[in-house]
Amino acid sequence: MARYEARIDVTHLPGILDPQGATVERALPALGYTNVSRISVGKSIHLVIEAESEAAARSQVDEMCHRLLANPVIEAFEISLSELVP
Amino acid sequence: MARYEARIDVTHLPGILDPQGATVERALPALGYTNVSRISVGKSIHLVIEAESEAAARSQVDEMCHRLLANPVIEAFEISLSELVP
Amino acid sequence: MTTRIGVVQFPGTNCELDVVHAVDQLGGRGEILFHTERTLAGVDAAVVPGGFAHGDYLRTGAIARFSPIMEAVAQFAAAGGPVVGICNGFQVLCEAGLLPGALQKNAGLKFLCQTVDVRVETAVSVLSGAARTGDVLRLPINHFEGNYVCSPETLAELQADNRVVFRYVDNPNGSLDDIAGICNEGRNVVGLMPHPERASDAVLGSADGVVLLRSLLAAASERSVPAGR
Amino acid sequence: MTPIAQPLHRQLGMTDEELAAVIDELGREPTELELAMYSVMWSEHCSYKSSRSHLGRLPTEAPWVLVGPGEGAGVLDVGDGLAVAIRIESHNHPSAVEPYQGAATGVGGIIRDIFSMGARPIALMDPLRFGPLDDPRTRYLFEGVVSGISGYGNAVGVPTVGGEVVFDECYTGNPLVNVLCLGVLPKERLVLARAEGVGNLAVLLGSATGRDGIGGASVLASAGFVEGSETKRPSVQVGDPFEEKRLIEACLELLDAGLAIGVQDLGAAGLSCAASETAAKTGAGMDVDAARVAKREPGMNPVELLTSESQERMLAIVTPEHLDEVLALCERWEIRATVAGRVTDTGRFRVYDGYFDAIGVPGANPLPPLGDDPPEVSSDRMPVADVPIGSLGDGPLYHRPLAPPADLEARQAADPGPGLLKRFPPGSDLSAELLDLLGSPNIADKSWVWHQYDHQLFLNTVAGPGGDASVLRLKETAGRALALSVDGKGRFCALDPRVGTELAVLEAARNVACSGARPLALVNCLNFGNPEHPEVMWQFSEAVDGMGDACRALGIPVVGGNVSFYNESHGVDIDPTPVVGVIGLIDRLESPPPGIALRAGDRIVMLGTTRREVGGSEWATRHGWREGRPPAADLEVGRLLHELVAGLVTERMVGGLHDCSDGGVAVALAEMAIAGDVGFDVRIGDAIMCFSESASRVVLSVAADRLNEVLGRAGSGRVPSVILGDAGGTDLHADGGFHVSLADAEHAWRDALPSIMGSPHDVG
Ligand SMILES: Nc1ncnc2c1ncn2[C@@H]1O[C@H](COP(=O)(O)OP(=O)(O)O)[C@@H](O)[C@H]1O
Ligand SMILES: [Mg+2]
């Protein structure tokens, strides 16, 4: 059994409104930042998972994202894995 | 002027409890996931910034995190930058 | 000469008129201060009321604290002026650094609108001067992010200086040390999650908030900081 | 495998006949944009083409009705110069696809209907229907819908003061999410969205327009619904309560300052519907320039821009002289405002792409989004749509065939009474039955739901969720208050839609009477199956007649409604579920109404008559019986009861009172005991008498020295009354019926929902 650290980057599906991002973007010029655009605010989830292989870990995390961690109807997610060396 | 895409990974400071992470962790066994631990739920912020150099971009994003995007009292953040080739 | 209580309004604030109504009922005069103002127009005290300033987007209070009005509030507070943050206002004051710590999601991950028992832990603050230490008040809470957190050092300080002004009798949201409200060193800036204005009329179920609003009106009319502990 | 490509009009949900009618109207083939607009405007959702022919049978008039059905909301005169606007709408199908956003955008939509009348929204109510909670998908939907209403309603700053939740297997594949909104306005500020005055400008306010719910109305509301179907996912809309909150403030300020002639919300069919409707009402015309619409995404074409259902957008009609002030006011509230239309006298609705700037129409023209190429501006552009302005609004009218369900008589004949009596003969111990009913999600404490809702904002809530009706004081008046109740009786309607609807009206009116109010008006949300099924149209027609009869008998005008058809999954229709909201007025509120709590030492009196009616009852259903007849609905008896009860309450002659509904008198008593933290000792009769859901009954807690007076009043009010027993002790005891401790009853009732919903849930 190996242990992997997973980072899941949950973002909005293209075309889905991101009120948080839009609101932050509106606020920035007032703070003197005029060179920033395309802000989006999503979720970042970290976890540790035990699995036979990286492939096994990835497919379970993917399933967890679909079932619980993300909302596939409006969110996209990207999984990055790295093995934890004890 | 170059354009950079920034990803900011906002996490909870160690020692600051994370209600969302805790709740997800409690929920997982019921869903049949017993091999997952150390779950934390934070924010992932994406934005595009124009700057002279990667260093300039990084230092501005760092300042933006300290002032606005993260709350140093409870949150840590990590910035990753990549240049956007037009 | 009626006491003037300035009530800050950000886009997304929604309890401003309730606070004005409650203050007026008690003989004071509530005045709305729009977030783009740069002065407090000479009011005797400032309230940052509840609601969802800037939608609570990113973090509660994160964007609101940059509003021009907040600089005026900070100066007023630094000069000893009475400042009270209720619910979202408490969150804004924490983000603005006028109060230590932060408020994050309730432990149950649910919005909570219910009336709870809150104990007054010190009568030495601009919001509790007319109350007695140990009084238990029935006050409505109405928040998703009311779970107070701070560093162990900060907590130790708050406890040592007796700056925890209100505690929940039965902690509804996981708040550190049952904290419902705190004050700054000067004790002229108070933030709390419960809504005194929602308990300002028996016909609404409780009038226990009146003693707190009276305390504020008294502190405001003196325009001075209660001394000592 | 991919299906053979359908002709465009069919893909858009239009029949060949409807296309022919369009061609006839235009005298030519429609352009793609015109076809898209007609398909949405003529959809069931927008045109009421199947229901219009029936709704005319409802009574709509009373001296205090300022605006009846047909406008954004009904408006009532409540005295002291104040008026209230009220409306209810469904958001069923979007909520089944994405529960949080579906419910959230439903809240946003109904709120816009209210402030478009010039009223400040002050209260929401949310009648909900789901399948049984043992299904994980249902728990996910329930949790998501409640979070969505909480997340949006709380943040937009409109308290949710009451509602309803019912769980029944017929809603498993098709939950119902109805939302009612109430607003107040100074009578003189009442505005109706009207685009008058040639040359006046239509200013688009609020969110940029994205690809949300393109054709959403027709896709989601008018097509048979298949659970989780991928094709609908692009139509999911995301709500932004912060944008809406700023829109409320900006629009009300515009109207207060007299800067807007009218404001109209953008809902189904988006800009094409809003712009054409406002002008059609005055017989004027309207030109719209798609190039002026702020786009959220690059590359959006006029079809998308005109039919997009992006949330949080309004259209204000303003005179050119006022434009600068309007834009300034919007900037103060950080609201995007762009001149997108212009009133004409052509009697036509014309859409251009890149025209206004060329002909010199004033106002802001937003920059196109990154990566977009704006259309070439030119004054000799041809319109991309050009239709008679009225034609979009008056869609086809269908007289669909009606037929009662074949098995109706058989089902009605099978009364569960005898079977249940065999299982629970007189003298059997009903304690377990009572505890089971108290723990049934349909009856159990709903505070798990309403603790998530801000129900106190504005300091009006004298009686919030948890009792019979919710009571709101009107601070602006001399002590007046409103009472509100929403009720639906799907199970009764399944057995007899006419009687079931009468029972729903009776219950809502009864709840309102229990707070001492006299009923002012009713709004309804008619949730039905597929109107192409003759059984469904028969149910619909019966329900309309039942509502009409009940409203006439009780003197309650119907001031607004909403019809939601196609509530079906996998070809199975839901039970007919008309939901009604009744609003009542309390002329003088000195102190809060008594509430439902039993008072230790009081006598317990029941007004009304218990008959052996368990058909469609919660008790029978829990034992697997879904047949029989619903309780009789004697409308005259109801009217007399409501008048008596309202009188007793206003004269403060009772210590507490509660209407009998789900679970019968046994459950009503238990709820009163829990609320009053005191037991009781009563005599009710056998199981049937304990759990019968006979209509028009109210249980009273009466001080001993008031007893004879109350009984006398009942007699002279021609309302039967019976003394059930006394309040006291810590046990719930019914002679020869049940005997449980107050603690056990409270535990069963309070912990049911939390223990089921405790942990977060799997999408399943
Ligand atoms: N979805 C909901 N939202 C808010 N309040 C609710 C909801 N469901 C039930 N309630 C409240 O719980 C109480 C009991 O509901 P219900 O049993 O339907 O009352 P009644 O039987 O008198 O119509 C009511 O006050 C109602 O407002
Ligand atoms: Mg009911």
Coordinates of N, CA and C and ligand atoms in Angstrom, one line a residue, chain D residues 164 486-487 489 507 511 659 661-662, ligand 2:
Chain D
E164 N -43.8 24.8 3.8 CA -44.4 23.5 3.9 C -43.4 22.5 3.3
V486 N -49.4 28.7 3.6 CA -49.4 28.0 2.4 C -49.7 26.5 2.6
D487 N -50.6 25.9 1.8 CA -51.0 24.5 2.0 C -51.3 23.9 0.7
K489 N -52.6 19.7 -0.7 CA -53.1 18.4 -0.2 C -53.0 17.4 -1.3
E507 N -57.8 24.7 4.6 CA -56.7 24.6 5.6 C -55.9 25.9 5.7
N511 N -55.8 28.2 9.0 CA -54.5 28.6 9.6 C -54.5 30.1 9.8
D659 N -54.9 24.2 14.4 CA -55.8 23.6 13.5 C -55.4 22.1 13.4
S661 N -54.8 19.0 11.2 CA -54.6 18.6 9.8 C -53.9 17.2 9.8
D662 N -52.7 17.1 9.2 CA -52.1 15.8 9.1 C -52.0 15.1 10.5
Ligands
MG2 MG -50.7 21.9 6.9

